[in-house]
Each structure stands twice: as C-alpha cells, then as structure tokens.
Short mmCIF file of C-alpha atoms in Angstrom, two decimals:
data_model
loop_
_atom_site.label_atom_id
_atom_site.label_comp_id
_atom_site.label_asym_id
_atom_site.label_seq_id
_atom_site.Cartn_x
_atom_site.Cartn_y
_atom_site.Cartn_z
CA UNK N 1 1.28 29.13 -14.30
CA UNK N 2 -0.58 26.01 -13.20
CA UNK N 3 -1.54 26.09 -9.64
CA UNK N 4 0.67 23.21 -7.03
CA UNK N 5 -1.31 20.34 -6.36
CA UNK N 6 -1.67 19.29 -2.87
CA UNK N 7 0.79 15.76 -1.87
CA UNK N 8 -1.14 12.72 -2.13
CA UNK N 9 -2.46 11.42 1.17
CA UNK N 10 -1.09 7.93 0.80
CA UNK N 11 2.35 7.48 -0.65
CA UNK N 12 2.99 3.77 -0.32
CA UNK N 13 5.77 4.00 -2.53
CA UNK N 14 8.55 5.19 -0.15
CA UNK N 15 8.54 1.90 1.48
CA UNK N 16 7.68 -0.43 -1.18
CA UNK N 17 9.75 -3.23 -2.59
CA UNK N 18 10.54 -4.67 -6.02
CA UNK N 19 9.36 -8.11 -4.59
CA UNK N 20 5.43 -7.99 -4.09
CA UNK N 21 5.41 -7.46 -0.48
CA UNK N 22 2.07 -8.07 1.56
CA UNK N 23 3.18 -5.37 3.88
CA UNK N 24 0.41 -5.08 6.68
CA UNK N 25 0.32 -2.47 9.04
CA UNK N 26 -1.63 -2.02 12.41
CA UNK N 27 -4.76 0.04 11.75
CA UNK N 28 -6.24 2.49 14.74
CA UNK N 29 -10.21 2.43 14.22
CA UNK N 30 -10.59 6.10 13.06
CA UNK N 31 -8.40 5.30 10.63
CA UNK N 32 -10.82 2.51 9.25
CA UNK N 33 -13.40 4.71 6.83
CA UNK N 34 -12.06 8.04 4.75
CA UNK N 35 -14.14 11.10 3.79
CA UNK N 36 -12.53 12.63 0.70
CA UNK N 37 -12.53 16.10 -0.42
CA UNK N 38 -14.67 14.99 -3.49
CA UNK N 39 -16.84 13.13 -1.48
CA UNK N 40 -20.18 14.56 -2.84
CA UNK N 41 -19.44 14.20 -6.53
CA UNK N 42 -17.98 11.14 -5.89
CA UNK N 43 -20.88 9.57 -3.75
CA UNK N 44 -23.35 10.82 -7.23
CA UNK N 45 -20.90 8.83 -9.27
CA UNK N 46 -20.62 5.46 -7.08
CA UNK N 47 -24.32 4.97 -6.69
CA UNK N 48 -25.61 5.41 -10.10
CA UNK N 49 -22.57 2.74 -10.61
CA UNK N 50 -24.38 0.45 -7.78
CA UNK N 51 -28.02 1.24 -8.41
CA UNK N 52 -29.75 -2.23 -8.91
CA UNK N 53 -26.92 -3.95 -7.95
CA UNK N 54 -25.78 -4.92 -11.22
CA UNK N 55 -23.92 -8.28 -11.15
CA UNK N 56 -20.70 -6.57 -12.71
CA UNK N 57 -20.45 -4.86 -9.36
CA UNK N 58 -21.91 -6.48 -6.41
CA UNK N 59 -23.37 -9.98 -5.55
CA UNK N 60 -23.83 -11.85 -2.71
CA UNK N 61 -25.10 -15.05 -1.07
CA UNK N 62 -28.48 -15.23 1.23
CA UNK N 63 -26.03 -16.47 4.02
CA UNK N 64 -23.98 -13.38 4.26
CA UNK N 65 -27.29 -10.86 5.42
CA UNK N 66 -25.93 -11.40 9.24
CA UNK N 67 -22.37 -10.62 8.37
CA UNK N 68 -23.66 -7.53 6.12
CA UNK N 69 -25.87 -6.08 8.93
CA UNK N 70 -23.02 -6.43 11.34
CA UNK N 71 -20.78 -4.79 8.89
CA UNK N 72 -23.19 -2.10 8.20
CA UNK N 73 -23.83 -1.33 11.99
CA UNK N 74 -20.26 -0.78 12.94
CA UNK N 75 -19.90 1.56 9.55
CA UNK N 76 -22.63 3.93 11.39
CA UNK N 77 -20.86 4.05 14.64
CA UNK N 78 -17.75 4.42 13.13
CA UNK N 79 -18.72 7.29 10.85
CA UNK N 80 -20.58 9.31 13.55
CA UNK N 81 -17.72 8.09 16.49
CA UNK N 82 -14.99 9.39 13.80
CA UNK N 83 -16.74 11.46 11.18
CA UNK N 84 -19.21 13.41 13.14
CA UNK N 85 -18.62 16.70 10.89
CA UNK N 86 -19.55 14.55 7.95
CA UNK N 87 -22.83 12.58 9.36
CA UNK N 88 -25.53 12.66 11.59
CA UNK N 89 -28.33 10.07 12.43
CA UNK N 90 -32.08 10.84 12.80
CA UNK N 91 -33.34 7.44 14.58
CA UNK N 92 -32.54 5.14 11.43
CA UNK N 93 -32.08 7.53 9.10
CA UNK N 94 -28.56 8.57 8.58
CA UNK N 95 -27.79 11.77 7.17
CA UNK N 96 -24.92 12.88 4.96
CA UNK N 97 -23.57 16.32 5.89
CA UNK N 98 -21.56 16.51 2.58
CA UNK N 99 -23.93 16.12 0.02
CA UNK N 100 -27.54 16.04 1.99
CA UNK N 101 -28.47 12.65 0.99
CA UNK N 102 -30.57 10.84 3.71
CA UNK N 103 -30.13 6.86 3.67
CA UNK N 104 -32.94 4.66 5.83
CA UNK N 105 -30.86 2.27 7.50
CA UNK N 106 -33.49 -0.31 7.50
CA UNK N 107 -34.66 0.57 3.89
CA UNK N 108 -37.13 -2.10 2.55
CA UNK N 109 -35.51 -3.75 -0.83
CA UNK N 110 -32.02 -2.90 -0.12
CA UNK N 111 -29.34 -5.43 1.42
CA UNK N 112 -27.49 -3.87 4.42
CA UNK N 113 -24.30 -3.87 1.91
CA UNK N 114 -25.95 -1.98 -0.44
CA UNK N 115 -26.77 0.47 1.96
CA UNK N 116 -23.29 0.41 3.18
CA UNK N 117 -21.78 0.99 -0.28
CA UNK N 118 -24.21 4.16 -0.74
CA UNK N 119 -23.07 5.62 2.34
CA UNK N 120 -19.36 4.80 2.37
CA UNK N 121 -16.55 5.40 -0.27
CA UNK N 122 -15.12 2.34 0.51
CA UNK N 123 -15.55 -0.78 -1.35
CA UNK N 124 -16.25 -4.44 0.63
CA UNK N 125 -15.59 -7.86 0.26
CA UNK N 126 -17.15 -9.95 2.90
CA UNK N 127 -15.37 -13.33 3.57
CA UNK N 128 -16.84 -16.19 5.93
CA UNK N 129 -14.77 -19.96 6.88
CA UNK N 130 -15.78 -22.62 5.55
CA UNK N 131 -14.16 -25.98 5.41
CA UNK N 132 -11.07 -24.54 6.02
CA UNK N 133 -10.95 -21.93 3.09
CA UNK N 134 -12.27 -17.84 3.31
CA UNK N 135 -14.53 -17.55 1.34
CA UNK N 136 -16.40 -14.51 -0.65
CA UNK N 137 -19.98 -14.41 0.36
CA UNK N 138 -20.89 -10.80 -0.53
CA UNK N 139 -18.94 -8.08 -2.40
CA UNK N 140 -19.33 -4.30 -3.80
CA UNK N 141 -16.99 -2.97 -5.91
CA UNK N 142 -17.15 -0.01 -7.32
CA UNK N 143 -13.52 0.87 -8.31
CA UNK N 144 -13.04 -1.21 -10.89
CA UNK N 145 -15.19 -2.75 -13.17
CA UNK N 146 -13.40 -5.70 -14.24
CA UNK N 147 -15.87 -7.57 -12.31
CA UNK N 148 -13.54 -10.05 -11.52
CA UNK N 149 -13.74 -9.74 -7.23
CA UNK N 150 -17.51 -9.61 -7.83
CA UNK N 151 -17.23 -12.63 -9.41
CA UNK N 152 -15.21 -14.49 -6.65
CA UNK N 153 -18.71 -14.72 -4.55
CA UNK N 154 -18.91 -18.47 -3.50
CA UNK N 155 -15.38 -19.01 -4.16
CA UNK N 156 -11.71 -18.08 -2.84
CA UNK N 157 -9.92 -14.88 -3.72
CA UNK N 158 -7.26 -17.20 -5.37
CA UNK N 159 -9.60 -16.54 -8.43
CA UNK N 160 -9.57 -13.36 -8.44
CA UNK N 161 -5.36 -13.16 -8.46
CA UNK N 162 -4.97 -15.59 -10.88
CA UNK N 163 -4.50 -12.57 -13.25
CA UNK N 164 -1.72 -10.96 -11.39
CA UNK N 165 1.78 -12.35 -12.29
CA UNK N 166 2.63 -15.33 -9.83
CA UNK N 167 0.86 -13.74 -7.21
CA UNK N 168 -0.72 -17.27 -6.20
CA UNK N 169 2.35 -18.71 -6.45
CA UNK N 170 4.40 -17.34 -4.42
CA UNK N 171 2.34 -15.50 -1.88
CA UNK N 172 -1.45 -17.07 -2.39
CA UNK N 173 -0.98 -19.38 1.01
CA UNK N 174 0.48 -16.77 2.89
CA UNK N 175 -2.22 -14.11 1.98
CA UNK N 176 -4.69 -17.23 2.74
CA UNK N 177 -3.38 -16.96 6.57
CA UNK N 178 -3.22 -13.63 6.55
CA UNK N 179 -6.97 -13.46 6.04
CA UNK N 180 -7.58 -16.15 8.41
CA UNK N 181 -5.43 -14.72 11.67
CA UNK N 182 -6.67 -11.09 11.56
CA UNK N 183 -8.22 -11.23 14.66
CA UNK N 184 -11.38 -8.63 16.41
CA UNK N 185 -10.32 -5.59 17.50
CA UNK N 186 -6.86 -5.80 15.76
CA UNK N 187 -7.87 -4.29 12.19
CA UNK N 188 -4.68 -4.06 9.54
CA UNK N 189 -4.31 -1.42 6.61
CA UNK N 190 -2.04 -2.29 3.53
CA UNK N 191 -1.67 -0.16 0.41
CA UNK N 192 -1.57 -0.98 -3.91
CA UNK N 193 -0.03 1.52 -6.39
CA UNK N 194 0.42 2.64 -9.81
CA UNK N 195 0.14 5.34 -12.35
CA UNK N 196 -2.37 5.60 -14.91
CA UNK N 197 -4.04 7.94 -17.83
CA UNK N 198 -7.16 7.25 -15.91
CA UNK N 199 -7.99 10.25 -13.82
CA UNK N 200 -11.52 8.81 -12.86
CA UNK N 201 -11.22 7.26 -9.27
CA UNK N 202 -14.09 4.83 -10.95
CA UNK N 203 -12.38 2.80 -13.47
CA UNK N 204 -14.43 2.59 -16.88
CA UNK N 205 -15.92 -0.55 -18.52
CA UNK N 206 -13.23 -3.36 -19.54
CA UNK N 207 -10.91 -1.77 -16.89
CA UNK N 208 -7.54 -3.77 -17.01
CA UNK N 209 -8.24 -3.67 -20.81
CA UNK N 210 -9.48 0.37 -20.96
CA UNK N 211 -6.26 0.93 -18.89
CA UNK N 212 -4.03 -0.68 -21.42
CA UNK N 213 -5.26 1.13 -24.00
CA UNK N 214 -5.08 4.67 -22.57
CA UNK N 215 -1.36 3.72 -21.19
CA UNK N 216 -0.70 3.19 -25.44
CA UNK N 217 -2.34 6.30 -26.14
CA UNK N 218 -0.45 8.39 -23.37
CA UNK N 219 2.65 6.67 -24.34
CA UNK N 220 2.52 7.61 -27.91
CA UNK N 221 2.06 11.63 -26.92
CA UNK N 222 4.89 11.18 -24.27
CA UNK N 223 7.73 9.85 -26.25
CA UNK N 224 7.20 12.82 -28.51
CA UNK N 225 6.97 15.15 -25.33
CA UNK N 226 7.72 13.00 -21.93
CA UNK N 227 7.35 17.09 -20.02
CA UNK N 228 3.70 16.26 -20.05
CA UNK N 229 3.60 13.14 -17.86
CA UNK N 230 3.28 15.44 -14.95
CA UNK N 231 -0.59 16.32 -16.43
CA UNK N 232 -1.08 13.32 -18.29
CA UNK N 233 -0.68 10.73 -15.58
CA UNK N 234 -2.40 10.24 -12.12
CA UNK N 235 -0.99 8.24 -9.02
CA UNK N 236 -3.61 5.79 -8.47
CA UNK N 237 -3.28 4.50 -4.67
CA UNK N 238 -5.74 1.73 -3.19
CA UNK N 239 -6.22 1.18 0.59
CA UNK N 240 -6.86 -1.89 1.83
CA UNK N 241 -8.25 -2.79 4.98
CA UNK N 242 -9.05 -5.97 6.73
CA UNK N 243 -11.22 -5.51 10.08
CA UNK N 244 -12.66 -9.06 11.79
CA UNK N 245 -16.26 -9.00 12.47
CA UNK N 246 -16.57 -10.02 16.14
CA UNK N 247 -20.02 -11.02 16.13
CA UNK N 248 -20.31 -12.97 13.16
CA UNK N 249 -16.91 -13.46 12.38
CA UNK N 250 -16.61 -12.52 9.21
CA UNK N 251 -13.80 -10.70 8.00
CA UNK N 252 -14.98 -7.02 6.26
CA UNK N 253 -11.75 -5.99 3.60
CA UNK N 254 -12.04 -2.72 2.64
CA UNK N 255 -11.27 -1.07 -0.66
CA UNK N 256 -10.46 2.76 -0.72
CA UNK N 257 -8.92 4.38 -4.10
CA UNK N 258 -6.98 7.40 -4.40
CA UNK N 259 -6.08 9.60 -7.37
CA UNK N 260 -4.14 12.77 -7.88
CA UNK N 261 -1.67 13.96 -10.79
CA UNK N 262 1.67 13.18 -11.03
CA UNK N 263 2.73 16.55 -10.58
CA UNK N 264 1.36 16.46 -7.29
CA UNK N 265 4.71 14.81 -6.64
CA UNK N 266 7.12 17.18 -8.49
CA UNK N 267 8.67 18.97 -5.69
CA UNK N 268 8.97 15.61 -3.75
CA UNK N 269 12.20 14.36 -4.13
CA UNK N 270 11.51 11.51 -1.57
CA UNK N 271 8.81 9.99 -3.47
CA UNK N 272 10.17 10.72 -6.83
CA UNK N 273 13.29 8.75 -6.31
CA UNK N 274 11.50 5.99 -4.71
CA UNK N 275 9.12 5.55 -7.41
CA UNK N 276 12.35 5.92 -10.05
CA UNK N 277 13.81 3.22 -7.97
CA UNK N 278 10.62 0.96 -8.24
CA UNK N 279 10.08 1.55 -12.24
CA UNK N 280 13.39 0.39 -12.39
CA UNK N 281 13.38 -2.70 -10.30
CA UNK N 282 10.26 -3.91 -11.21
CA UNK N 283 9.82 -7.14 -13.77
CA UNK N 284 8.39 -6.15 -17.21
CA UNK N 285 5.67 -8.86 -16.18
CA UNK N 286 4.66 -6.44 -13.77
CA UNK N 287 4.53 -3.43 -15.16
CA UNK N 288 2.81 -4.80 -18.23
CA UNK N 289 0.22 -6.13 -15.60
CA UNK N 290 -0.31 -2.49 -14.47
CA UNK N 291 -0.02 -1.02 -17.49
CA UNK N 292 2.98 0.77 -16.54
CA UNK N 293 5.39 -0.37 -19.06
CA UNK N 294 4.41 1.75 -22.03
CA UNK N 295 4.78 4.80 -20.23
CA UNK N 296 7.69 3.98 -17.78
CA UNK N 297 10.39 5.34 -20.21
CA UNK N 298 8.54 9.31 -19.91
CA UNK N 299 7.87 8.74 -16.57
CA UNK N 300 11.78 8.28 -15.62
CA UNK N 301 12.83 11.43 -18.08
CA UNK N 302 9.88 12.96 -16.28
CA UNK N 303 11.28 12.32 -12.96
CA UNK N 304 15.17 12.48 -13.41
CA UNK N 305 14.57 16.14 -14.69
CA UNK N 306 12.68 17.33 -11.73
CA UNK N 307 15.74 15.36 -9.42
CA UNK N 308 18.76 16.68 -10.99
#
C-alpha cells in the first residue's frame, strides 16, 4: 500500500471564493522566508535555473542596486533571526546548513538579488514609485518560466495580468493601492492555487503552454480511470508576500511555491469539499486559464468518492 502523504502546509482553499478575491492577511516577520523539506535539491535546481541571469528569469534596472542591497540585508537577518538551524554567517560569508553551500555576500560580479535568489527559495519582484505608478525595477523568478513578470521590469504589473481573465478589470486599481499602502513594518501574506500534472515546483519551458498540454494528457488517462487523480495531480500553492522596504522604500513581493499530491488531501474532508465547491463555482474562463478545466470532471469523481 502506498505510504500517506503528509497535509500540505498551505491550504488556501478553505477560505477561498469563486470571485477572485485579493485576500491579504497580516504577516508576523518569521513568517516572511520558508525553508522546505527539499530545500537542498531544490536550491541545486533554482540556481542552475538563475546562473547568468538569463533574461527569461531575472532582469533589472541600474537604479534598483540600493533597493536590492536593502532587500538582501534584511534576507540575512531574517534567515539567521528566524532560521538559525538552517544558516550561519562567517563575517560575509553566509553559510547554508542544509546543503553546505557558502555564498559571499559581497561577491564581485553578482547583483545583491542574485545573491538573494541563490540563498532564498523565494522568488522577488522589486517595485519602486514613480510618477504615481509601482513600478518593476528588478525581478527573479524562478517558478515559472513564462517570463512574463521578468518581463514587466520598467513597466507596471498590469502587464503582466493582462493574461489572467479580467483580472485588470475588475481588480487592477485596487491591487495598484494595495501595492502602494503596504506600509514598513506591516508585511502582508496572500496565497494562489491550483492543481496541475506538473509535479516540478520549477515550472518547465513554455509554462502556461507546457501546463496545458500535460492537463490534456492527464485528462485523457483520467476519463478512462479518474481513481488515479490522487497520483497524477499535485496541489500547486504560491505564497505571496509583500514586505515595504523602510530604507529605500521599495516594496520586496515575495514568491514562494508549494507542491504535494493530491492524495495528500484524501482523508481531508475539509479541504476536499472546499475545493469541490470551488471547481464547481468557478467560470470555465478560469479554469481554462489554470488549466484546470480538462481535468476538473476526474477531479470531482475523484473527490466525491473519497466524501461519500
């Protein structure tokens, strides 16, 4: 018999609604930066993604070094404030507990972001005002490869929605003052789901299109078995944090992904009826957006079998 997967840590399902809700929730500071229990591998993974910051995954502008080096200063004293079990620091060297890698905080060549990203599973987008708009001036982004926050250096993150179904619309100026009236020393957390083929907490080339295809695959073996969406499918949960820099003032929004099987949710019949509730409320727009439609059909046999 297969061995019971742990519960996911995050299950932002039980409170979500059918409406795309912002949903913003007060963040303490150790809550800020999360060590994973496949840190190591995952660290190996993430920075031969990042190494020589290819422009599919991070860019930035010259003006953003102060906001980076701020950004990457209160990382370290986070990490060894919070995470002391995980890291140490040798004068500017910090050290990685998990995996033994060493990273020179001052290291010639390297941005402090880059640094940041090699240390920290977390993703960043660095915004800064100007003329009355937030603006991305640096970004690394590992998670997905779509490229398409990289590419919103120099402009608005209204770009990088456009592809999501009347998010602009209806919520772009209220996620504009969002970003704008998170204030220092007040950091907020919010979370994204869905559920995907993709195991990988790294999304592959072509993402959003990779995604859609493997949600057409899975579908095809599910409607001829739906008892295997338990292993076929994964729970893929991003974190999303959004700390104000005091010093320069830029505003640091964190990306954290999470991914476990479905069946780490089988004996959960709180999360399961949520998420039946959700596949069933949301707009087909939406769920063809997260590639969620194919496979929504299996999913619910999936889950109304392990509810009744």
């Amino acid at each position: 018999m297969p061995m019971p997967c742990a519960q996911p840590r995050h299950r932002p399902f039980l409170t979500a609604g059918a409406i795309f809700q912002i949903g913003l929730q007060p963040m303490e500071a150790g809550q800020w930066l999360d060590i994973g229990t496949d840190h190591a591998a995952f660290m190996a993974a993430k920075r031969e993604r990042l190494e020589g910051r290819p422009p599919l995954y991070y860019r930035s502008l010259a003006s953003s070094r102060p906001a980076q080096s701020e950004l990457l200063e209160l990382a370290v004293a986070n990490l060894l404030a919070h995470h002391a079990q995980h890291f140490s620091l040798e004068g500017r060297r910090l050290i990685d507990c998990e995996d033994g890698s060493r990273h020179e905080l001052d290291a010639s060549g390297r941005e402090p972001l880059e640094i940041a990203s090699r240390i920290l599973e977390e993703d960043f987008v660095l915004f800064e005002r100007q003329g009355g708009r937030d603006i991305v001036i640096a970004a690394s982004n590992a998670y997905t490869s779509s490229g398409r926050i990289v590419s919103c250096v120099g402009r608005d993150m209204h770009f990088a929605h456009e592809p999501v179904p009347g998010l602009n619309e209806q919520l772009g100026a209220r996620i504009d003052r969002v970003i704008a009236n998170v204030q220092p020393g007040k950091p907020v957390v919010r979370f994204n789901w869905f559920i995907t083929p993709i195991a990988s907490r790294l999304f592959p080339e072509t993402s959003h299109a990779g995604n859609a295809e493997a949600a057409e695959r899975a579908a095809e073996r599910l409607r001829a078995d739906h008892r295997l969406a338990g292993e076929m499918l994964w729970m893929r949960v991003e974190r999303q944090t959004f700390l104000r820099l005091p010093r320069s003032g830029a505003l640091a929004f964190g990306i954290h992904t999470y991914s476990d099987p479905l069946s780490s949710l089988a004996g959960d019949g709180e999360s399961l009826a949520a998420i039946r509730r959700l596949l069933g409320a949301y707009s087909e727009e939406r769920l063809r957006y997260a590639s969620m439609l194919p496979t929504r059909e299996p999913v619910l046999r999936w889950i109304e079998e392990r509810l009744a």
